[in-house]
PDB file of C-alpha atoms in Angstrom:
ATOM      1  CA  GLY A   1     -66.178   1.362 -31.769  1.00  0.00           C
ATOM      2  CA  GLN A   2     -65.896  -1.040 -34.630  1.00  0.00           C
ATOM      3  CA  GLN A   3     -66.607  -4.641 -33.804  1.00  0.00           C
ATOM      4  CA  LEU A   4     -65.566  -7.432 -36.077  1.00  0.00           C
ATOM      5  CA  ASN A   5     -68.058 -10.021 -37.272  1.00  0.00           C
ATOM      6  CA  GLN A   6     -67.017 -13.410 -36.039  1.00  0.00           C
ATOM      7  CA  SER A   7     -68.750 -16.664 -36.880  1.00  0.00           C
ATOM      8  CA  PRO A   8     -69.972 -18.990 -35.763  1.00  0.00           C
ATOM      9  CA  GLN A   9     -70.947 -17.710 -32.327  1.00  0.00           C
ATOM     10  CA  SER A  10     -70.710 -21.171 -30.836  1.00  0.00           C
ATOM     11  CA  MET A  11     -69.715 -24.659 -31.855  1.00  0.00           C
ATOM     12  CA  PHE A  12     -70.328 -28.051 -30.301  1.00  0.00           C
ATOM     13  CA  ILE A  13     -68.117 -30.699 -31.841  1.00  0.00           C
ATOM     14  CA  GLN A  14     -66.946 -34.233 -31.197  1.00  0.00           C
ATOM     15  CA  GLU A  15     -63.385 -34.814 -30.124  1.00  0.00           C
ATOM     16  CA  GLY A  16     -61.233 -35.426 -33.174  1.00  0.00           C
ATOM     17  CA  GLU A  17     -63.224 -33.189 -35.508  1.00  0.00           C
ATOM     18  CA  ASP A  18     -61.762 -30.192 -37.266  1.00  0.00           C
ATOM     19  CA  VAL A  19     -62.986 -26.686 -36.495  1.00  0.00           C
ATOM     20  CA  SER A  20     -63.197 -23.609 -38.697  1.00  0.00           C
ATOM     21  CA  MET A  21     -64.112 -20.076 -37.737  1.00  0.00           C
ATOM     22  CA  ASN A  22     -63.748 -16.724 -39.399  1.00  0.00           C
ATOM     23  CA  CYS A  23     -63.699 -13.036 -38.783  1.00  0.00           C
ATOM     24  CA  THR A  24     -64.694 -10.254 -41.159  1.00  0.00           C
ATOM     25  CA  SER A  25     -64.327  -6.501 -41.084  1.00  0.00           C
ATOM     26  CA  SER A  26     -65.623  -3.572 -43.077  1.00  0.00           C
ATOM     27  CA  SER A  27     -62.125  -2.067 -42.907  1.00  0.00           C
ATOM     28  CA  ILE A  28     -58.741  -3.339 -43.956  1.00  0.00           C
ATOM     29  CA  PHE A  29     -56.154  -4.313 -41.390  1.00  0.00           C
ATOM     30  CA  ASN A  30     -52.391  -4.757 -41.358  1.00  0.00           C
ATOM     31  CA  THR A  31     -52.455  -7.188 -38.474  1.00  0.00           C
ATOM     32  CA  TRP A  32     -54.784 -10.009 -37.565  1.00  0.00           C
ATOM     33  CA  LEU A  33     -54.488 -11.707 -34.187  1.00  0.00           C
ATOM     34  CA  TRP A  34     -56.208 -14.801 -32.855  1.00  0.00           C
ATOM     35  CA  TYR A  35     -56.743 -15.394 -29.142  1.00  0.00           C
ATOM     36  CA  LYS A  36     -58.074 -18.114 -26.887  1.00  0.00           C
ATOM     37  CA  GLN A  37     -59.728 -17.272 -23.591  1.00  0.00           C
ATOM     38  CA  GLU A  38     -60.536 -19.856 -20.958  1.00  0.00           C
ATOM     39  CA  PRO A  39     -62.983 -19.220 -18.121  1.00  0.00           C
ATOM     40  CA  GLY A  40     -61.566 -16.875 -15.506  1.00  0.00           C
ATOM     41  CA  GLU A  41     -58.433 -16.205 -17.522  1.00  0.00           C
ATOM     42  CA  GLY A  42     -57.114 -13.488 -19.766  1.00  0.00           C
ATOM     43  CA  PRO A  43     -56.934 -13.868 -23.552  1.00  0.00           C
ATOM     44  CA  VAL A  44     -53.856 -15.726 -24.720  1.00  0.00           C
ATOM     45  CA  LEU A  45     -52.367 -14.933 -28.098  1.00  0.00           C
ATOM     46  CA  LEU A  46     -52.362 -17.947 -30.409  1.00  0.00           C
ATOM     47  CA  ILE A  47     -51.314 -16.638 -33.802  1.00  0.00           C
ATOM     48  CA  ALA A  48     -50.313 -13.279 -35.301  1.00  0.00           C
ATOM     49  CA  LEU A  49     -50.606 -12.510 -39.021  1.00  0.00           C
ATOM     50  CA  TYR A  50     -48.987  -9.537 -40.750  1.00  0.00           C
ATOM     51  CA  LYS A  51     -49.343 -10.008 -44.488  1.00  0.00           C
ATOM     52  CA  ALA A  52     -52.284 -10.511 -46.840  1.00  0.00           C
ATOM     53  CA  GLY A  53     -52.462 -14.149 -47.871  1.00  0.00           C
ATOM     54  CA  GLU A  54     -50.212 -15.269 -45.040  1.00  0.00           C
ATOM     55  CA  LEU A  55     -50.869 -18.734 -43.651  1.00  0.00           C
ATOM     56  CA  THR A  56     -49.388 -19.469 -40.230  1.00  0.00           C
ATOM     57  CA  SER A  57     -49.555 -22.550 -38.049  1.00  0.00           C
ATOM     58  CA  ASN A  58     -49.122 -23.108 -34.341  1.00  0.00           C
ATOM     59  CA  GLY A  59     -49.372 -26.824 -33.652  1.00  0.00           C
ATOM     60  CA  ARG A  60     -52.862 -27.966 -34.635  1.00  0.00           C
ATOM     61  CA  LEU A  61     -53.951 -24.369 -35.239  1.00  0.00           C
ATOM     62  CA  THR A  62     -53.700 -22.700 -38.620  1.00  0.00           C
ATOM     63  CA  ALA A  63     -54.724 -19.146 -39.375  1.00  0.00           C
ATOM     64  CA  GLN A  64     -54.870 -17.186 -42.600  1.00  0.00           C
ATOM     65  CA  PHE A  65     -54.805 -13.481 -43.359  1.00  0.00           C
ATOM     66  CA  GLY A  66     -57.444 -12.941 -46.028  1.00  0.00           C
ATOM     67  CA  ILE A  67     -56.288 -11.625 -49.378  1.00  0.00           C
ATOM     68  CA  THR A  68     -58.695  -8.686 -49.188  1.00  0.00           C
ATOM     69  CA  ARG A  69     -57.208  -7.757 -45.783  1.00  0.00           C
ATOM     70  CA  LYS A  70     -60.766  -7.636 -44.451  1.00  0.00           C
ATOM     71  CA  ASP A  71     -60.990 -11.148 -43.126  1.00  0.00           C
ATOM     72  CA  SER A  72     -59.129 -13.912 -41.350  1.00  0.00           C
ATOM     73  CA  PHE A  73     -59.710 -17.584 -40.668  1.00  0.00           C
ATOM     74  CA  LEU A  74     -58.734 -19.963 -37.895  1.00  0.00           C
ATOM     75  CA  ASN A  75     -58.749 -23.741 -38.208  1.00  0.00           C
ATOM     76  CA  ILE A  76     -58.185 -26.268 -35.462  1.00  0.00           C
ATOM     77  CA  SER A  77     -57.453 -29.790 -36.570  1.00  0.00           C
ATOM     78  CA  ALA A  78     -58.236 -32.962 -34.630  1.00  0.00           C
ATOM     79  CA  SER A  79     -59.838 -31.154 -31.690  1.00  0.00           C
ATOM     80  CA  ILE A  80     -59.195 -32.321 -28.138  1.00  0.00           C
ATOM     81  CA  PRO A  81     -61.055 -31.514 -24.894  1.00  0.00           C
ATOM     82  CA  SER A  82     -58.504 -28.882 -23.844  1.00  0.00           C
ATOM     83  CA  ASP A  83     -59.392 -26.835 -26.933  1.00  0.00           C
ATOM     84  CA  VAL A  84     -62.535 -25.738 -25.094  1.00  0.00           C
ATOM     85  CA  GLY A  85     -62.754 -21.986 -24.688  1.00  0.00           C
ATOM     86  CA  ILE A  86     -63.681 -18.799 -26.452  1.00  0.00           C
ATOM     87  CA  TYR A  87     -61.673 -17.896 -29.525  1.00  0.00           C
ATOM     88  CA  PHE A  88     -61.667 -14.372 -30.779  1.00  0.00           C
ATOM     89  CA  CYS A  89     -59.987 -12.354 -33.441  1.00  0.00           C
ATOM     90  CA  ALA A  90     -58.483  -8.898 -33.357  1.00  0.00           C
ATOM     91  CA  GLY A  91     -57.460  -6.601 -36.165  1.00  0.00           C
ATOM     92  CA  GLN A  92     -55.265  -3.541 -36.291  1.00  0.00           C
ATOM     93  CA  LEU A  93     -54.407  -0.954 -38.867  1.00  0.00           C
ATOM     94  CA  TRP A  94     -51.041   0.713 -38.384  1.00  0.00           C
ATOM     95  CA  GLY A  95     -51.079   3.323 -35.684  1.00  0.00           C
ATOM     96  CA  ASN A  96     -54.669   2.650 -34.777  1.00  0.00           C
ATOM     97  CA  GLN A  97     -56.544   0.736 -32.158  1.00  0.00           C
ATOM     98  CA  PHE A  98     -57.108  -2.963 -31.999  1.00  0.00           C
ATOM     99  CA  TYR A  99     -60.634  -4.089 -32.825  1.00  0.00           C
ATOM    100  CA  PHE A 100     -62.110  -7.328 -31.585  1.00  0.00           C
ATOM    101  CA  GLY A 101     -64.568  -9.953 -32.645  1.00  0.00           C
ATOM    102  CA  THR A 102     -67.265 -11.096 -30.238  1.00  0.00           C
ATOM    103  CA  GLY A 103     -65.846 -14.569 -30.026  1.00  0.00           C
ATOM    104  CA  THR A 104     -66.603 -18.165 -30.938  1.00  0.00           C
ATOM    105  CA  SER A 105     -67.388 -20.420 -28.015  1.00  0.00           C
ATOM    106  CA  LEU A 106     -66.009 -23.906 -28.623  1.00  0.00           C
ATOM    107  CA  THR A 107     -67.230 -26.989 -26.791  1.00  0.00           C
ATOM    108  CA  VAL A 108     -65.520 -30.305 -27.470  1.00  0.00           C
ATOM    109  CA  ILE A 109     -67.483 -33.403 -26.559  1.00  0.00           C
ATOM    110  CA  PRO A 110     -65.248 -36.332 -25.587  1.00  0.00           C
TER     111      PRO A 110
ATOM    112  CA  ASN B   1     -41.602 -14.410 -17.775  1.00  0.00           C
ATOM    113  CA  ALA B   2     -44.482 -12.529 -16.180  1.00  0.00           C
ATOM    114  CA  GLY B   3     -45.695 -10.520 -19.215  1.00  0.00           C
ATOM    115  CA  VAL B   4     -48.597  -8.328 -18.045  1.00  0.00           C
ATOM    116  CA  THR B   5     -49.460  -8.434 -14.360  1.00  0.00           C
ATOM    117  CA  GLN B   6     -52.656  -6.986 -12.871  1.00  0.00           C
ATOM    118  CA  THR B   7     -53.704  -6.495  -9.294  1.00  0.00           C
ATOM    119  CA  PRO B   8     -56.024  -7.139  -7.612  1.00  0.00           C
ATOM    120  CA  LYS B   9     -57.559 -10.188  -9.284  1.00  0.00           C
ATOM    121  CA  PHE B  10     -60.852  -9.783  -7.441  1.00  0.00           C
ATOM    122  CA  GLN B  11     -62.491  -6.822  -5.743  1.00  0.00           C
ATOM    123  CA  VAL B  12     -65.909  -6.050  -4.326  1.00  0.00           C
ATOM    124  CA  LEU B  13     -66.838  -2.413  -3.843  1.00  0.00           C
ATOM    125  CA  LYS B  14     -69.836  -0.537  -2.587  1.00  0.00           C
ATOM    126  CA  THR B  15     -71.380   2.147  -4.756  1.00  0.00           C
ATOM    127  CA  GLY B  16     -69.448   5.360  -4.354  1.00  0.00           C
ATOM    128  CA  GLN B  17     -66.210   3.796  -3.200  1.00  0.00           C
ATOM    129  CA  SER B  18     -63.007   4.394  -5.094  1.00  0.00           C
ATOM    130  CA  MET B  19     -60.248   2.026  -6.093  1.00  0.00           C
ATOM    131  CA  THR B  20     -57.263   1.702  -8.382  1.00  0.00           C
ATOM    132  CA  LEU B  21     -56.373  -1.244 -10.581  1.00  0.00           C
ATOM    133  CA  GLN B  22     -52.666  -1.665 -11.082  1.00  0.00           C
ATOM    134  CA  CYS B  23     -50.946  -2.999 -14.170  1.00  0.00           C
ATOM    135  CA  ALA B  24     -47.305  -3.629 -14.981  1.00  0.00           C
ATOM    136  CA  GLN B  25     -45.593  -5.133 -18.011  1.00  0.00           C
ATOM    137  CA  ASP B  26     -42.053  -6.413 -18.302  1.00  0.00           C
ATOM    138  CA  MET B  27     -41.797  -6.576 -22.092  1.00  0.00           C
ATOM    139  CA  ASN B  28     -40.467  -3.031 -22.555  1.00  0.00           C
ATOM    140  CA  HIS B  29     -43.610  -2.134 -24.514  1.00  0.00           C
ATOM    141  CA  ASN B  30     -44.419   1.450 -25.303  1.00  0.00           C
ATOM    142  CA  SER B  31     -48.199   1.175 -25.491  1.00  0.00           C
ATOM    143  CA  MET B  32     -50.575   0.059 -22.764  1.00  0.00           C
ATOM    144  CA  TYR B  33     -54.350  -0.308 -22.625  1.00  0.00           C
ATOM    145  CA  TRP B  34     -57.263  -0.878 -20.295  1.00  0.00           C
ATOM    146  CA  TYR B  35     -60.260  -2.844 -21.552  1.00  0.00           C
ATOM    147  CA  ARG B  36     -63.448  -4.020 -19.949  1.00  0.00           C
ATOM    148  CA  GLN B  37     -65.177  -7.226 -20.938  1.00  0.00           C
ATOM    149  CA  ASP B  38     -68.886  -7.722 -20.437  1.00  0.00           C
ATOM    150  CA  PRO B  39     -71.103 -10.587 -21.593  1.00  0.00           C
ATOM    151  CA  GLY B  40     -72.266 -10.035 -25.143  1.00  0.00           C
ATOM    152  CA  MET B  41     -70.254  -6.821 -25.481  1.00  0.00           C
ATOM    153  CA  GLY B  42     -66.808  -8.133 -26.218  1.00  0.00           C
ATOM    154  CA  LEU B  43     -63.738  -6.145 -25.264  1.00  0.00           C
ATOM    155  CA  ARG B  44     -64.194  -2.402 -25.070  1.00  0.00           C
ATOM    156  CA  LEU B  45     -61.338   0.053 -24.769  1.00  0.00           C
ATOM    157  CA  ILE B  46     -61.494   2.361 -21.773  1.00  0.00           C
ATOM    158  CA  TYR B  47     -58.224   4.280 -22.016  1.00  0.00           C
ATOM    159  CA  TYR B  48     -54.882   3.749 -23.625  1.00  0.00           C
ATOM    160  CA  SER B  49     -51.391   5.148 -23.446  1.00  0.00           C
ATOM    161  CA  ALA B  50     -49.575   5.155 -26.752  1.00  0.00           C
ATOM    162  CA  SER B  51     -46.288   5.976 -25.041  1.00  0.00           C
ATOM    163  CA  GLU B  52     -44.955   7.031 -21.672  1.00  0.00           C
ATOM    164  CA  GLY B  53     -46.361  10.423 -20.750  1.00  0.00           C
ATOM    165  CA  THR B  54     -49.464  10.234 -22.938  1.00  0.00           C
ATOM    166  CA  THR B  55     -52.943   8.923 -22.301  1.00  0.00           C
ATOM    167  CA  ASP B  56     -56.080   8.998 -24.446  1.00  0.00           C
ATOM    168  CA  LYS B  57     -59.715   8.094 -24.097  1.00  0.00           C
ATOM    169  CA  GLY B  58     -61.047   4.980 -25.687  1.00  0.00           C
ATOM    170  CA  GLU B  59     -64.591   3.910 -26.375  1.00  0.00           C
ATOM    171  CA  VAL B  60     -65.958   3.930 -22.798  1.00  0.00           C
ATOM    172  CA  PRO B  61     -63.896   6.333 -20.627  1.00  0.00           C
ATOM    173  CA  ASN B  62     -66.652   7.832 -18.467  1.00  0.00           C
ATOM    174  CA  GLY B  63     -66.189   7.151 -14.769  1.00  0.00           C
ATOM    175  CA  TYR B  64     -62.524   6.213 -15.109  1.00  0.00           C
ATOM    176  CA  ASN B  65     -59.151   7.902 -14.906  1.00  0.00           C
ATOM    177  CA  VAL B  66     -55.734   6.543 -15.773  1.00  0.00           C
ATOM    178  CA  SER B  67     -52.111   7.251 -14.967  1.00  0.00           C
ATOM    179  CA  ARG B  68     -49.096   6.121 -16.960  1.00  0.00           C
ATOM    180  CA  LEU B  69     -46.735   6.081 -14.013  1.00  0.00           C
ATOM    181  CA  ASN B  70     -43.693   5.076 -16.065  1.00  0.00           C
ATOM    182  CA  LYS B  71     -43.001   2.882 -19.066  1.00  0.00           C
ATOM    183  CA  ARG B  72     -43.869  -0.269 -17.154  1.00  0.00           C
ATOM    184  CA  GLU B  73     -46.959   0.753 -15.217  1.00  0.00           C
ATOM    185  CA  PHE B  74     -50.438   1.913 -16.181  1.00  0.00           C
ATOM    186  CA  SER B  75     -53.149   2.250 -13.546  1.00  0.00           C
ATOM    187  CA  LEU B  76     -56.913   2.591 -13.836  1.00  0.00           C
ATOM    188  CA  ARG B  77     -58.877   4.459 -11.182  1.00  0.00           C
ATOM    189  CA  LEU B  78     -62.558   4.397 -10.401  1.00  0.00           C
ATOM    190  CA  GLU B  79     -63.272   7.554  -8.418  1.00  0.00           C
ATOM    191  CA  SER B  80     -66.852   6.751  -7.448  1.00  0.00           C
ATOM    192  CA  ALA B  81     -67.781   3.214  -8.387  1.00  0.00           C
ATOM    193  CA  ALA B  82     -71.197   2.459  -9.851  1.00  0.00           C
ATOM    194  CA  PRO B  83     -72.936  -0.901 -10.378  1.00  0.00           C
ATOM    195  CA  SER B  84     -72.581  -0.352 -14.157  1.00  0.00           C
ATOM    196  CA  GLN B  85     -68.833  -0.686 -13.670  1.00  0.00           C
ATOM    197  CA  THR B  86     -69.179  -4.284 -12.560  1.00  0.00           C
ATOM    198  CA  SER B  87     -67.045  -6.036 -15.136  1.00  0.00           C
ATOM    199  CA  VAL B  88     -63.843  -7.871 -15.855  1.00  0.00           C
ATOM    200  CA  TYR B  89     -61.008  -5.456 -16.545  1.00  0.00           C
ATOM    201  CA  PHE B  90     -58.012  -6.362 -18.653  1.00  0.00           C
ATOM    202  CA  CYS B  91     -54.776  -4.535 -18.990  1.00  0.00           C
ATOM    203  CA  ALA B  92     -52.818  -5.091 -22.185  1.00  0.00           C
ATOM    204  CA  SER B  93     -49.637  -3.929 -23.817  1.00  0.00           C
ATOM    205  CA  SER B  94     -48.123  -3.792 -27.266  1.00  0.00           C
ATOM    206  CA  GLU B  95     -44.763  -2.753 -28.610  1.00  0.00           C
ATOM    207  CA  SER B  96     -45.955   0.505 -30.099  1.00  0.00           C
ATOM    208  CA  LEU B  97     -49.153   2.152 -31.214  1.00  0.00           C
ATOM    209  CA  ARG B  98     -47.530   4.167 -33.929  1.00  0.00           C
ATOM    210  CA  THR B  99     -48.043   4.541 -37.647  1.00  0.00           C
ATOM    211  CA  GLY B 100     -45.972   2.041 -39.549  1.00  0.00           C
ATOM    212  CA  VAL B 101     -45.685  -0.378 -36.671  1.00  0.00           C
ATOM    213  CA  THR B 102     -47.694  -3.537 -36.344  1.00  0.00           C
ATOM    214  CA  GLY B 103     -47.528  -5.671 -33.306  1.00  0.00           C
ATOM    215  CA  GLU B 104     -48.998  -8.156 -30.977  1.00  0.00           C
ATOM    216  CA  LEU B 105     -51.255  -7.304 -28.080  1.00  0.00           C
ATOM    217  CA  PHE B 106     -50.679  -9.138 -24.806  1.00  0.00           C
ATOM    218  CA  PHE B 107     -53.224  -9.287 -22.000  1.00  0.00           C
ATOM    219  CA  GLY B 108     -53.065  -9.687 -18.259  1.00  0.00           C
ATOM    220  CA  GLU B 109     -55.164 -12.260 -16.444  1.00  0.00           C
ATOM    221  CA  GLY B 110     -57.923  -9.818 -15.584  1.00  0.00           C
ATOM    222  CA  SER B 111     -59.378  -8.102 -12.551  1.00  0.00           C
ATOM    223  CA  ARG B 112     -62.915  -9.066 -11.626  1.00  0.00           C
ATOM    224  CA  LEU B 113     -64.732  -6.141 -10.094  1.00  0.00           C
ATOM    225  CA  THR B 114     -68.169  -6.219  -8.511  1.00  0.00           C
ATOM    226  CA  VAL B 115     -69.873  -3.011  -7.443  1.00  0.00           C
ATOM    227  CA  LEU B 116     -72.792  -3.478  -5.082  1.00  0.00           C
TER     228      LEU B 116
END
């Protein structure tokens, strides 16, 4: 199945820094989703995007639906230790399956 | 607000044993899914049920069977477990897997299965 290209694979940052990650696809999507997964837990939905160009925030998290519909971006501002986890994207085209990125592992150093 | 509930959370099996993973959602979603997650492989779709009464194979269906018992419940069965099926299994649901409908995908907390 199609796997989305997500980068970077891992990030080690100082507390307080901003974080940016992105996800690209060879196909267009109608929906982009961003998840956070902590060790031993299931993925938790952070942000859902439904329209090209859409910019949506959830607290310190901001995500954008790329204008080409083939990419999406997630930013975390002023990172804190509890932001640690694996972040991954998912895309869907109407009536079709969800496709997932391989994840960005985030480590926040206090 | 339970969302998607999976049982059991942990299970150890011997090769050749059978077991069923249970999943229930309380969001009145039409579509349900079973994924497995392995290191370096990401989430891979095993089976899905677009609506009550239908099931379809995903990317990695071999060695598994599913039953959409009703709108709420979707079970995954391993008839004869193999070490290659050691993984973390996630059940998920979405409003509808239907042309013209976009939606959010919600996951359960996972079932960690080890096959010896």
